[in-house]
Coordinates of C-alpha atoms in Angstrom, one line a residue:
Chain A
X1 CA 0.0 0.0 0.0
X2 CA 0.9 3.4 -0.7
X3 CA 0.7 4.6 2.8
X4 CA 3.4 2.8 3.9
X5 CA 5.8 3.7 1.3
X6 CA 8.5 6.2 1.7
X7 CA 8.0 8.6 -0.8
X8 CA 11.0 9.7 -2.8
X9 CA 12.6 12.5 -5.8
X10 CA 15.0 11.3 -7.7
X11 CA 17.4 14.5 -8.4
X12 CA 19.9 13.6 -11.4
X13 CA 22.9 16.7 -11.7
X14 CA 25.1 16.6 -14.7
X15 CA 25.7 18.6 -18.2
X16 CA 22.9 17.2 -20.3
X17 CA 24.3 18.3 -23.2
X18 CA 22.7 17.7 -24.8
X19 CA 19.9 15.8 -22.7
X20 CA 19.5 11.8 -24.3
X21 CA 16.9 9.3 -24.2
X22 CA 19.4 7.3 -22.0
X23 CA 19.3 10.3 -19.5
X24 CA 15.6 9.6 -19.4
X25 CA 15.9 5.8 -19.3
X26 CA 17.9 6.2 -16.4
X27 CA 14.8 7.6 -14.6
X28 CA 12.6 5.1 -15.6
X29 CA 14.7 2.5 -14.4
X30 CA 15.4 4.0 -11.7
X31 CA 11.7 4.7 -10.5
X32 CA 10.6 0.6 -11.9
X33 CA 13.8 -0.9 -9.4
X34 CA 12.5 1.4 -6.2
X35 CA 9.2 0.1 -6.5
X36 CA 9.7 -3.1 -6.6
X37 CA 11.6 -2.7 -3.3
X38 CA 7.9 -2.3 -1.8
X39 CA 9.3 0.2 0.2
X40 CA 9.3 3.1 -1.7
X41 CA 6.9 5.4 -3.9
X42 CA 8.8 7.6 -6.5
X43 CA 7.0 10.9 -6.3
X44 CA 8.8 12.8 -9.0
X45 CA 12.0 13.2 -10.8
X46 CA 14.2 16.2 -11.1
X47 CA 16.9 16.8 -14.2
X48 CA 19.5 20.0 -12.9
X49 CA 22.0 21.2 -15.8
X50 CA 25.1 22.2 -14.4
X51 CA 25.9 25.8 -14.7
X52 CA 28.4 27.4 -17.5
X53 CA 30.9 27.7 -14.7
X54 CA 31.5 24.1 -14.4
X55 CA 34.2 24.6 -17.5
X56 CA 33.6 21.6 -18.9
X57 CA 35.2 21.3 -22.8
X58 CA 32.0 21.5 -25.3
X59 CA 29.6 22.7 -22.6
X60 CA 26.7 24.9 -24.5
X61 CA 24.8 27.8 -22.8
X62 CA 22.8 27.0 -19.8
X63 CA 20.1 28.4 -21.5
X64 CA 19.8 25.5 -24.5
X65 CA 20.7 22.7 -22.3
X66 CA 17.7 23.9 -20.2
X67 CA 15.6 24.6 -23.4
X68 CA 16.3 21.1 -24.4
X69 CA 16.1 19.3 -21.6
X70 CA 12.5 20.9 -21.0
X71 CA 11.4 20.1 -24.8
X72 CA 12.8 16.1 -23.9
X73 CA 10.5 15.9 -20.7
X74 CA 7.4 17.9 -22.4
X75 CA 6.1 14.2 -22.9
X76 CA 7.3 12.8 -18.8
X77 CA 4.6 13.3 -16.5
X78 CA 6.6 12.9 -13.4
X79 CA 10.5 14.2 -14.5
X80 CA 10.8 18.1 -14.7
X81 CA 13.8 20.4 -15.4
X82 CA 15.0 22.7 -12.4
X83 CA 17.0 25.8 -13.3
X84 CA 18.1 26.9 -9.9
X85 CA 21.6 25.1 -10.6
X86 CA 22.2 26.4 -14.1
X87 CA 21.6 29.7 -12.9
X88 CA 24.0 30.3 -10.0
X89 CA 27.1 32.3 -11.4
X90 CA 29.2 29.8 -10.1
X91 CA 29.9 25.9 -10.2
X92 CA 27.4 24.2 -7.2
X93 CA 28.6 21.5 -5.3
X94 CA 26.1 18.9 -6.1
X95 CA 25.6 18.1 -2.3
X96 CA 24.7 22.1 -1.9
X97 CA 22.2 21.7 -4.9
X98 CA 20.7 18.7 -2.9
X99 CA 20.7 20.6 0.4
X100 CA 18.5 23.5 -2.0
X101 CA 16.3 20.9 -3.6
X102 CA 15.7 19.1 -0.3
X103 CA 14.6 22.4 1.1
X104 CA 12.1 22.7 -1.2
X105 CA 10.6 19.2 -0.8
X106 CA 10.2 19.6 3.1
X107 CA 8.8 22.6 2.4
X108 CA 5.8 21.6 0.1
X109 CA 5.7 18.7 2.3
X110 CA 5.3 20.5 5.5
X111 CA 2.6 23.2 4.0
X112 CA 0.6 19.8 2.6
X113 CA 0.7 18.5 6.0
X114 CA -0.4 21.5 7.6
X115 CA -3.6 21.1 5.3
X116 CA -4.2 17.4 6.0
X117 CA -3.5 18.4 10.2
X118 CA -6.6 18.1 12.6
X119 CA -8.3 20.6 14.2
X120 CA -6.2 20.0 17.7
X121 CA -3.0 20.8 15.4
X122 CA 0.6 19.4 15.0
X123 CA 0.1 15.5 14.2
X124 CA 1.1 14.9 10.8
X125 CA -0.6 11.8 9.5
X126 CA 1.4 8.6 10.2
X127 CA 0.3 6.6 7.0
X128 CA 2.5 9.6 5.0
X129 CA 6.3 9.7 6.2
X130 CA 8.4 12.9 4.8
X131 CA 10.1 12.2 1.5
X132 CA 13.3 11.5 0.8
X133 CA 15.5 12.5 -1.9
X134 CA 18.2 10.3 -3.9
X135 CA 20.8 11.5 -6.2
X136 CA 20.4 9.2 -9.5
X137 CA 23.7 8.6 -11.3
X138 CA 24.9 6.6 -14.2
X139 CA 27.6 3.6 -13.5
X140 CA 30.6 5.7 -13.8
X141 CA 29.8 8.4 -11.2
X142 CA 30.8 6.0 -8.5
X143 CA 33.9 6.0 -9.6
X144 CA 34.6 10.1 -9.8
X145 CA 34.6 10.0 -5.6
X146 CA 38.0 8.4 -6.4
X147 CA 39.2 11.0 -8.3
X148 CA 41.8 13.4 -6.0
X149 CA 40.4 16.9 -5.1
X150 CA 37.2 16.6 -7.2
X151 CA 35.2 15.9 -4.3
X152 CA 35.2 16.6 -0.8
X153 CA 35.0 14.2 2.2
X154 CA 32.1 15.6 4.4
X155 CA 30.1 15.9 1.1
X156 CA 30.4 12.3 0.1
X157 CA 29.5 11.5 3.5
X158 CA 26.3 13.9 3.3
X159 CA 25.6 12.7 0.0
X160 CA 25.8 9.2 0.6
X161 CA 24.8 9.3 4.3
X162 CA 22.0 11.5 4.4
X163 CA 20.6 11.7 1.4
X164 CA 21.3 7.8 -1.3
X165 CA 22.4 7.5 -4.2
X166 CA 20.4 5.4 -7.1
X167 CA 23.5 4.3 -9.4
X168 CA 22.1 2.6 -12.7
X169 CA 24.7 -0.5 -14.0
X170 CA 25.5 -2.5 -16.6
X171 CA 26.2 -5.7 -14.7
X172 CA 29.6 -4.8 -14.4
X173 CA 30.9 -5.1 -11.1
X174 CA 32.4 -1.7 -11.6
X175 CA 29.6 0.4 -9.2
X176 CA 30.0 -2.4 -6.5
X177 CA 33.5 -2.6 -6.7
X178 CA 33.5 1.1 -6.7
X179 CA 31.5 1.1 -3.1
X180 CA 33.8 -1.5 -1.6
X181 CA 36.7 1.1 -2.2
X182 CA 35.6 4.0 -0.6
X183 CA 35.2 3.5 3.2
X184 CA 32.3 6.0 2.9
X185 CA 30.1 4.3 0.8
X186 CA 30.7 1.0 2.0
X187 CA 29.5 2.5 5.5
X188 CA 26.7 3.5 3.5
X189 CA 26.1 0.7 1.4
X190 CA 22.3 0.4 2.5
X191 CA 21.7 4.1 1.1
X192 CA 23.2 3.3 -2.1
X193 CA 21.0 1.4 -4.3
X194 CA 22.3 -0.5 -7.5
X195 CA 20.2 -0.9 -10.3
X196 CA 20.3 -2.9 -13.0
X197 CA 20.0 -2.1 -16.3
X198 CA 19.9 -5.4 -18.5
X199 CA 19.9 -3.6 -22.4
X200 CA 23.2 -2.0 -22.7
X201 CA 22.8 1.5 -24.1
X202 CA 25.7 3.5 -24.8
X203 CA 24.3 6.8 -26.0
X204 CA 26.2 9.2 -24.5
X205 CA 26.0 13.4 -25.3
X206 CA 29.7 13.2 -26.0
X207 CA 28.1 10.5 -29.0
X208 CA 25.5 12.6 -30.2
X209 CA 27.3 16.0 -30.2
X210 CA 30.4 13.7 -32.2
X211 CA 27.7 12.5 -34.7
X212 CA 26.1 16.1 -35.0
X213 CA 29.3 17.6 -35.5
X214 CA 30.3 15.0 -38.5
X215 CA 26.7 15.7 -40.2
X216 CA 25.6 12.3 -38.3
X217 CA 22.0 11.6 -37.7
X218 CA 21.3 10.8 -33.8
X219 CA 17.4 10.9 -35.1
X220 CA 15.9 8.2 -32.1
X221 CA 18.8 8.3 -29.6
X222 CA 17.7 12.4 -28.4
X223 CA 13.9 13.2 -29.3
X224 CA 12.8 14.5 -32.6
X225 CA 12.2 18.0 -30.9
X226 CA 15.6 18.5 -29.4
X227 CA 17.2 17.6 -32.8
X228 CA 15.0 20.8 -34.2
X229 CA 16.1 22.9 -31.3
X230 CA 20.3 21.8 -32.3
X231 CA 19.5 22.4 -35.8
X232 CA 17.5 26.0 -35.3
X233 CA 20.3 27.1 -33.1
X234 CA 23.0 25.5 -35.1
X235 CA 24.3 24.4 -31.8
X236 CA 26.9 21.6 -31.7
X237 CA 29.5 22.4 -33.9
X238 CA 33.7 22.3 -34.2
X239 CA 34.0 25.9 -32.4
X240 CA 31.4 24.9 -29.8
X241 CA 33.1 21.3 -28.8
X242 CA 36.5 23.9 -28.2
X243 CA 34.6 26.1 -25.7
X244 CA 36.4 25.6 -22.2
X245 CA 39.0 23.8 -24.3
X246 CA 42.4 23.6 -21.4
X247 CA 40.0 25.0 -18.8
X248 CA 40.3 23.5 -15.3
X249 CA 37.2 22.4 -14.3
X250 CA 35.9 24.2 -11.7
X251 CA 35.4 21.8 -9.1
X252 CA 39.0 21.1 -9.0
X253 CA 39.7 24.9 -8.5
X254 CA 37.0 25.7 -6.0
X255 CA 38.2 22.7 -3.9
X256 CA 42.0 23.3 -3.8
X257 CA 41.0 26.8 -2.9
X258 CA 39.1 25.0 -0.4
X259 CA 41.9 23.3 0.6
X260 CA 44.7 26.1 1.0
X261 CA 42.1 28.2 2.9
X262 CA 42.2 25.3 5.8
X263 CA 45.7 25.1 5.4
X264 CA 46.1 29.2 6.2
X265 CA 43.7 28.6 9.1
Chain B
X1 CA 26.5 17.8 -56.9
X2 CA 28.5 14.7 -57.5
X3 CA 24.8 13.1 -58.5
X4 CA 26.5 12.1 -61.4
X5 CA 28.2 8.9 -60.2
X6 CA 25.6 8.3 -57.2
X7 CA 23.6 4.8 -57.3
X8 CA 20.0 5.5 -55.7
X9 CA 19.3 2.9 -53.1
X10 CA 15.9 1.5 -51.5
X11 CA 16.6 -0.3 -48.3
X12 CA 14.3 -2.9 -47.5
X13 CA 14.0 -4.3 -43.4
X14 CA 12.6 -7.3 -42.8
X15 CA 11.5 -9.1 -39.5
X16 CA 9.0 -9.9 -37.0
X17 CA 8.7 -6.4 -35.6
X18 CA 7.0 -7.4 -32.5
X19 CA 7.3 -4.5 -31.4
X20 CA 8.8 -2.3 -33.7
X21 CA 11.8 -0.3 -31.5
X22 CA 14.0 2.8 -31.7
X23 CA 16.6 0.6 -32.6
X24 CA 15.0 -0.8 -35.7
X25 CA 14.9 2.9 -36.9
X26 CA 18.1 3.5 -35.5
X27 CA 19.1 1.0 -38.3
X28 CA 17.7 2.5 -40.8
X29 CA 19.8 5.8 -40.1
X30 CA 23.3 4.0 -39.3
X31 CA 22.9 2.6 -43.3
X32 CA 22.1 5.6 -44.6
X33 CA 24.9 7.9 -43.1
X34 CA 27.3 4.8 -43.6
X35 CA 26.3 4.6 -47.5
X36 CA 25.8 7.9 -48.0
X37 CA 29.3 9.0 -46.7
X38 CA 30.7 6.6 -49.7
X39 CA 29.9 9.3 -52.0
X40 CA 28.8 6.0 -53.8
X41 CA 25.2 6.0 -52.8
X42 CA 22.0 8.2 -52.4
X43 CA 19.4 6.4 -50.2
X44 CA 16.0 7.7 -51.3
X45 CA 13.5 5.0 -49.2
X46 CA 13.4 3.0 -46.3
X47 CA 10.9 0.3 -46.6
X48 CA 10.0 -1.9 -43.5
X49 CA 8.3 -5.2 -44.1
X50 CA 6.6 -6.7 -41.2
X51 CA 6.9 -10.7 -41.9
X52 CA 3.2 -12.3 -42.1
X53 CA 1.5 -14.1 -39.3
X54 CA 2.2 -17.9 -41.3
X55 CA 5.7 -17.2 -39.8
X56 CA 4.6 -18.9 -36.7
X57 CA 7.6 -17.1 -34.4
X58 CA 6.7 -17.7 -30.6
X59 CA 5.0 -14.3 -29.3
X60 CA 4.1 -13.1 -33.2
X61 CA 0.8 -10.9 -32.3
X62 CA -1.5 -10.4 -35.5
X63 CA 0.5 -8.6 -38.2
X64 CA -2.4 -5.8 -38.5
X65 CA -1.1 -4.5 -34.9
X66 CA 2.5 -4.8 -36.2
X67 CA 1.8 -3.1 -39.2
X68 CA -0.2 -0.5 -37.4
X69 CA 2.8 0.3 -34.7
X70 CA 5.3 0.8 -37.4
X71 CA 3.4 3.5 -39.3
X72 CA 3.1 5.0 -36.3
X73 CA 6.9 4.4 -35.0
X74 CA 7.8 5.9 -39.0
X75 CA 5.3 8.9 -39.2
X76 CA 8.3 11.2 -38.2
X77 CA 10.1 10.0 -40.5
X78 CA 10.6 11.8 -43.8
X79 CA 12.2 8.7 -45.5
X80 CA 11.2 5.7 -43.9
X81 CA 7.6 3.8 -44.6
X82 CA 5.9 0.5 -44.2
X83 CA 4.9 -1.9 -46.6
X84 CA 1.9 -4.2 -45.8
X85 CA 2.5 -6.4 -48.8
X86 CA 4.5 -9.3 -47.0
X87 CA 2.5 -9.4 -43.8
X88 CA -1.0 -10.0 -46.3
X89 CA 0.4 -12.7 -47.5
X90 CA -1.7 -15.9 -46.1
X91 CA 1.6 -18.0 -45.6
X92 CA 5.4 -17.1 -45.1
X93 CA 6.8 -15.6 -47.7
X94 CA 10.8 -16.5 -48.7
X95 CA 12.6 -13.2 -48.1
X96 CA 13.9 -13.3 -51.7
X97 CA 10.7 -13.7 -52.8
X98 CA 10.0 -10.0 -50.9
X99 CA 13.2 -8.6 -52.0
X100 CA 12.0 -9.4 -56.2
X101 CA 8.4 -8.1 -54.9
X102 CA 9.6 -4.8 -54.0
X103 CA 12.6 -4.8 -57.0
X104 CA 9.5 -5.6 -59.7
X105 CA 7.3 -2.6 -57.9
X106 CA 10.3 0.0 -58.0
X107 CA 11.3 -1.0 -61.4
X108 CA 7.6 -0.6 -62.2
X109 CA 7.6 3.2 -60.4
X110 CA 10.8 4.2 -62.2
X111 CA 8.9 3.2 -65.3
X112 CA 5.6 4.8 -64.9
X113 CA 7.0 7.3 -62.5
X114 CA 4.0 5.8 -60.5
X115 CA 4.6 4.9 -56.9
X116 CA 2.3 2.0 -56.3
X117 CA 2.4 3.0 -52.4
X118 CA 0.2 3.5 -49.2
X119 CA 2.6 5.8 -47.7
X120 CA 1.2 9.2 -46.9
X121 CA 0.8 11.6 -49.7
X122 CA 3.6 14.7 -48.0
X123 CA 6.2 11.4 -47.3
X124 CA 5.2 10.2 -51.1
X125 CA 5.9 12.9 -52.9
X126 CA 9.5 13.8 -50.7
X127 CA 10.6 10.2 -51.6
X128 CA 9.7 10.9 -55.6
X129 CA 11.4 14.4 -55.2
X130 CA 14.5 12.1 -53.6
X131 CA 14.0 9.3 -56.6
X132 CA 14.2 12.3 -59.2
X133 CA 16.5 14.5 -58.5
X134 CA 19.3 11.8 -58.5
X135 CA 20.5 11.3 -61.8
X136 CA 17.8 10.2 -64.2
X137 CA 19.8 7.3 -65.2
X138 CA 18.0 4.1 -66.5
X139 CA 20.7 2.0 -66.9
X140 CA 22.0 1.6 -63.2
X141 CA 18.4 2.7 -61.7
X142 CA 17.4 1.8 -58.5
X143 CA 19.5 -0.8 -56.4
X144 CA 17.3 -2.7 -53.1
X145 CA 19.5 -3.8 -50.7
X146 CA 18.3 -5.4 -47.2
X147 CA 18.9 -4.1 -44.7
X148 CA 19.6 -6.5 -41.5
X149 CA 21.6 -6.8 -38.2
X150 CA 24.6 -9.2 -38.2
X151 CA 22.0 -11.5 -36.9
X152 CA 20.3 -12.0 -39.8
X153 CA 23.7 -12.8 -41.8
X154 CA 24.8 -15.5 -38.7
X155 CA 21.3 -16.6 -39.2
X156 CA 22.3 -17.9 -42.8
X157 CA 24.5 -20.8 -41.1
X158 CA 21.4 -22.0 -39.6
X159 CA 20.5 -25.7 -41.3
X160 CA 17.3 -25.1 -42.8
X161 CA 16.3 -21.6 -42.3
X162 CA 17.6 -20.3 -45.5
X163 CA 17.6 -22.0 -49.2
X164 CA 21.5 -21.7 -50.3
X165 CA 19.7 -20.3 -53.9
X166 CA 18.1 -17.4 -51.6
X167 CA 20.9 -16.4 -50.0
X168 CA 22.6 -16.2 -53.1
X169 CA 20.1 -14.4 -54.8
X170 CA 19.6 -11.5 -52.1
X171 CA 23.3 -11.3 -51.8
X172 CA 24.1 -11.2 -55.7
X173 CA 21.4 -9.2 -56.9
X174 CA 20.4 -7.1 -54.5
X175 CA 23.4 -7.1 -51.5
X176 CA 23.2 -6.6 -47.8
X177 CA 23.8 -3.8 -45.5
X178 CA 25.0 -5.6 -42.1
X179 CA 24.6 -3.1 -39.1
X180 CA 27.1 -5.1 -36.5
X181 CA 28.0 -4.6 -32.6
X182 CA 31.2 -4.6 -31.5
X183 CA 31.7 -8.4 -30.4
X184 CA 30.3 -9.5 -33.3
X185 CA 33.0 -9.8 -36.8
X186 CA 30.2 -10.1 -39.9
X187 CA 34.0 -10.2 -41.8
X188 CA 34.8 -13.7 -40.4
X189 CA 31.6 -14.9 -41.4
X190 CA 31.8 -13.3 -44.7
X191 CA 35.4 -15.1 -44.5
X192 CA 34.3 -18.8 -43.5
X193 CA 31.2 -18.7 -46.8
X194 CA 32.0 -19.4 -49.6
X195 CA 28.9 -18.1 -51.1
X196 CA 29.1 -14.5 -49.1
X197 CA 32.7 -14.2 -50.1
X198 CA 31.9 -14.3 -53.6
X199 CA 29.7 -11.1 -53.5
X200 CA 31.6 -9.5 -50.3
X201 CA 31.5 -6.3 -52.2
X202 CA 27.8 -6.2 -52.2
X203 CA 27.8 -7.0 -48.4
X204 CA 27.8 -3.8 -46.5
X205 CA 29.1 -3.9 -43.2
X206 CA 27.9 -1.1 -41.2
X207 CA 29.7 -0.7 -37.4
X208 CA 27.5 0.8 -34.8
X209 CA 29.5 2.4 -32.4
X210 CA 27.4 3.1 -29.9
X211 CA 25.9 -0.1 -28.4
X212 CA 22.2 -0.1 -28.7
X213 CA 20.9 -3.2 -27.3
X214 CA 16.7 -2.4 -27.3
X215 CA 15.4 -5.8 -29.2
X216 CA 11.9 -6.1 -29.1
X217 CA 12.3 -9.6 -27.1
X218 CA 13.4 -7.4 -24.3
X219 CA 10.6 -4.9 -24.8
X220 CA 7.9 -7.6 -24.7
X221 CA 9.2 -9.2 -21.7
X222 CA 9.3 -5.7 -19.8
X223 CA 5.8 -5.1 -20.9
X224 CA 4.7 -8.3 -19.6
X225 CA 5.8 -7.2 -16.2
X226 CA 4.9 -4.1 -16.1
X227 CA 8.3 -2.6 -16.1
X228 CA 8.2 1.1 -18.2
X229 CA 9.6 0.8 -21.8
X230 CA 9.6 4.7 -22.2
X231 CA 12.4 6.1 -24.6
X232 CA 12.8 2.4 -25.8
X233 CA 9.9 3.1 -28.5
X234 CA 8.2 6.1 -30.0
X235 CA 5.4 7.3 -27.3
X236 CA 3.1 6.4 -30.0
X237 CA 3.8 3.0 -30.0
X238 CA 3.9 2.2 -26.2
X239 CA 0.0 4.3 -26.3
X240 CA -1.3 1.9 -29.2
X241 CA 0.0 -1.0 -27.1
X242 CA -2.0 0.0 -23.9
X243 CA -4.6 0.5 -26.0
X244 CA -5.0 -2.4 -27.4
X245 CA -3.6 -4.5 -24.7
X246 CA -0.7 -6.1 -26.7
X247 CA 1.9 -8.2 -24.8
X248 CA 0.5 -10.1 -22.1
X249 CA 2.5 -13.3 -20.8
X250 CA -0.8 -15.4 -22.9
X251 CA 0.4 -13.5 -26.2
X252 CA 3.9 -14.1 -25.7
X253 CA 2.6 -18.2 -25.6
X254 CA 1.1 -17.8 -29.3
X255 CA 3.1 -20.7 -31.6
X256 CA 4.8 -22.2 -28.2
X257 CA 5.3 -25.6 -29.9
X258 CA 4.4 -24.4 -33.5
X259 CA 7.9 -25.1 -35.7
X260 CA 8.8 -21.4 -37.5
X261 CA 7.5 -21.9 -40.9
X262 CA 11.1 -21.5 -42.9
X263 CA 12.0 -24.6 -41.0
X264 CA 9.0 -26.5 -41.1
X265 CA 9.0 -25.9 -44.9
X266 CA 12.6 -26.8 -45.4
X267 CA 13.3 -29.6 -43.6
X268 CA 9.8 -31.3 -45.2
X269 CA 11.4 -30.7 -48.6
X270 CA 14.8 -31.9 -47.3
X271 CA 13.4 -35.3 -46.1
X272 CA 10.8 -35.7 -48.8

């Protein structure tokens, strides 16, 4: 029953650019392996574009990747697009754009519970416990915590401790073996749920922006109205995979900054 | 324009399409791009060819559903259409006997400058503009070539499934366009046939670098347990399925113990 079921938003932070069917497969999955736990209800899905200051090589204007994105998930009825991310000036850590989202969910949760409270006043109702919110990742993301200086410590403890991670695979071992060496997640191993994903599907954006730049078609692997949006924009090109080209990117700055400021103290 | 020394080319899919998926048109485009960028060849139609329901496949649902999902899967499609001849057919039909079907019926357009088509009138008259403005040459015309996944061409190893005169017709006359998965080498099997090395040059293999695993065995099995198949088809699709309630675990037992017809057919002439 549906009262018993944790209700949870699946919050999924990255460049999308641009945004693929596999980016939306991954939500699908995602929300089919969580209930058929029996223990959880997915109440909605989130899709956050990283902001231009990530620096990434190839990374397109905020403002398309949202305008795509939101043309992709026209046709969802439970994934949205968020802006809050893409708009801040700088690069978000993504355990600060959970913190934000999170915010918001407790919020709405609390003013619907206020609604549904009885006349004497401050009793929620039992049969619907607050929601959660999971950070839904493809199979390599595991493996970035590994990477020096990219993240930092207390944040992959947040991230996995207090908020979960959904981590779609390919039957690899690589997400498992990926928890096992990281004492973090390992401690947190029962927050981290693996999915499965049993038809291997390689579209990546770095695949469709390579076939749109060779004059490739990548008709069925992005949706029919994102393809219109590249063309009418003429966005993917040769000059626009050489934006941010030898740029740092900026988590790796902001955290060494990070890191000589505790030094100083 | 280099029009001059371009060959137009009709590619023609067959199969079950039980479901029709994204990666059945995904095919379609791989072939295109991969013959087009030989500066050799202008594709001007895709034709897909649901097989009739006298194939007896386990899981075939009717063909008119099949048929009905892939105009729906192809009405974005400026290029590709569906042909309802095969699946009208009341028993199988040989493949090469499909392939001369369609070869007779463009020969016959090119002629008359007549499609003899169902497709939509806008599609119709794109694909003429396509078949026109290519060199009006009569000599080389039109070429068909199948289109198949290096399946299909393992497939031909299989005792009984093929006639050896088939395969050499589809291969000689018309020629293949192979769309293979890394893991799989289409050039060692080419190697180890006799018959498929003779007309290697009509064999087009086409490498699909990004793996796209979505076969419709695996869409029929999540849609028998409920699981989504969203982004795996066209919306349209997965709707008309609802609809109509396709896919249940009692569909996918239609022809459980029936032998597929090819088989049935060949091995009866083998041992008569």
């Amino acid at each position: 029953m549906v009262t018993h079921r944790i209700p949870i938003v699946l919050l999924a932070c990255g460049s999308f650019n641009p945004i693929t069917n596999q980016h939306m497969r991954l939500f699908e999955l995602a929300r089919d392996h969580m209930h058929s736990t029996g223990q959880y209800q997915v109440v909605g899905g989130i899709v956050s574009p990283v902001s231009d200051g990530y620096g990434k090589q190839g990374l397109v204007p905020a403002k398309h990747r949202i305008a795509m994105a939101k043309l992709a998930l026209q046709s969802s009825n439970w994934v949205r697009v968020d802006e809050w991310e893409s708009q801040q000036p700088d690069w978000t850590e993504t355990v600060v754009t959970m913190r934000y989202h999170y915010g918001r969910i407790l919020k709405e949760y609390r003013q619907s519970m206020g609604t549904h409270t009885d006349s004497s006043g401050n009793t929620p109702h039992l049969s619907s416990p607050s929601p959660h919110l999971k950070l839904l990742c493809g199979a390599d993301f595991l493996d970035t915590f590994k990477i020096p200086g990219l993240w930092q410590d207390d944040h992959v403890e947040e991230l996995a401790g207090h908020f979960g991670l959904i981590c779609v695979s390919r039957g690899n071992l690589q997400p498992e073996r990926a928890v096992h060496e990281s004492d973090t997640l390992s401690r947190h191993r029962h927050n981290i749920f693996l999915v499965r994903e049993w038809v291997r599907n390689e579209t990546s954006a770095t695949e469709v922006r390579r076939a749109l730049r060779r004059g490739l078609s990548v008709k069925y692997l992005i949706p029919d109205s994102v393809i219109d949006y590249i063309h009418q924009h003429n966005l993917y090109t040769e000059d626009s995979e050489r934006r941010n080209k030898g740029t740092v990117l900026r988590p790796l700055i902001k955290q060494a900054q990070q890191l000589v400021k505790s030094l100083d103290n | 324009m280099e029009s001059h020394t371009t060959v137009k080319v009709v590619l023609l899919a067959c199969g079950s399409f039980n479901p029709i998926t994204n990666m059945h048109l995904r095919m379609f485009e791989l072939a295109r791009d991969h013959l087009e960028d030989t500066g050799q060849y202008r594709v001007v139609k895709g034709i897909i060819s649901p097989v009739g329901d006298g194939y007896k496949k386990k899981g075939l649902i009717e063909a008119c559903h099949r048929l009905e999902m892939a105009r729906l899967a192809t009405e974005n499609s400026d290029w590709i259409t569906v042909d309802s001849w095969e699946s009208l057919q009341p028993e199988w039909v040989e493949t090469a006997k499909v392939a001369r079907h369609h070869y007779e019926d463009l020969l016959a357009a090119e002629q008359n400058d007549d499609e003899v088509d169902t497709v939509k009138y806008a599609k119709k008259r794109r694909i003429e503009e396509n078949e026109s403005s290519a060199h009006h040459s009569r000599g080389d015309g039109i070429h068909l070539m199948l289109l198949c996944g290096a399946d299909v061409l393992e497939s031909f190893g299989i005792p009984n499934l093929w006639k050896q005169e088939d395969i050499t017709e589809i291969v000689s006359r018309y020629g293949l366009v192979c769309i293979t998965r890394s893991g799989n080498d289409p050039h060692k099997f080419i190697y180890q046939s006799d018959t498929l090395w003779k007309y290697r040059k009509k064999i087009h293999v086409v490498p699909e670098w990004v793996t796209n695993e979505i076969s419709a065995t695996h869409v029929r099995r999540a849609l028998r347990r409920g699981w989504s198949v969203r982004y795996l088809l066209p919306e349209s699709v997965i709707y008309y399925i609802h609809e109509h309630g396709l896919y249940s675990a009692e569909s996918e037992q239609k022809n459980a113990n029936v032998i597929l017809a090819p088989l049935q057919r060949y091995t009866d002439a083998s041992s008569s």
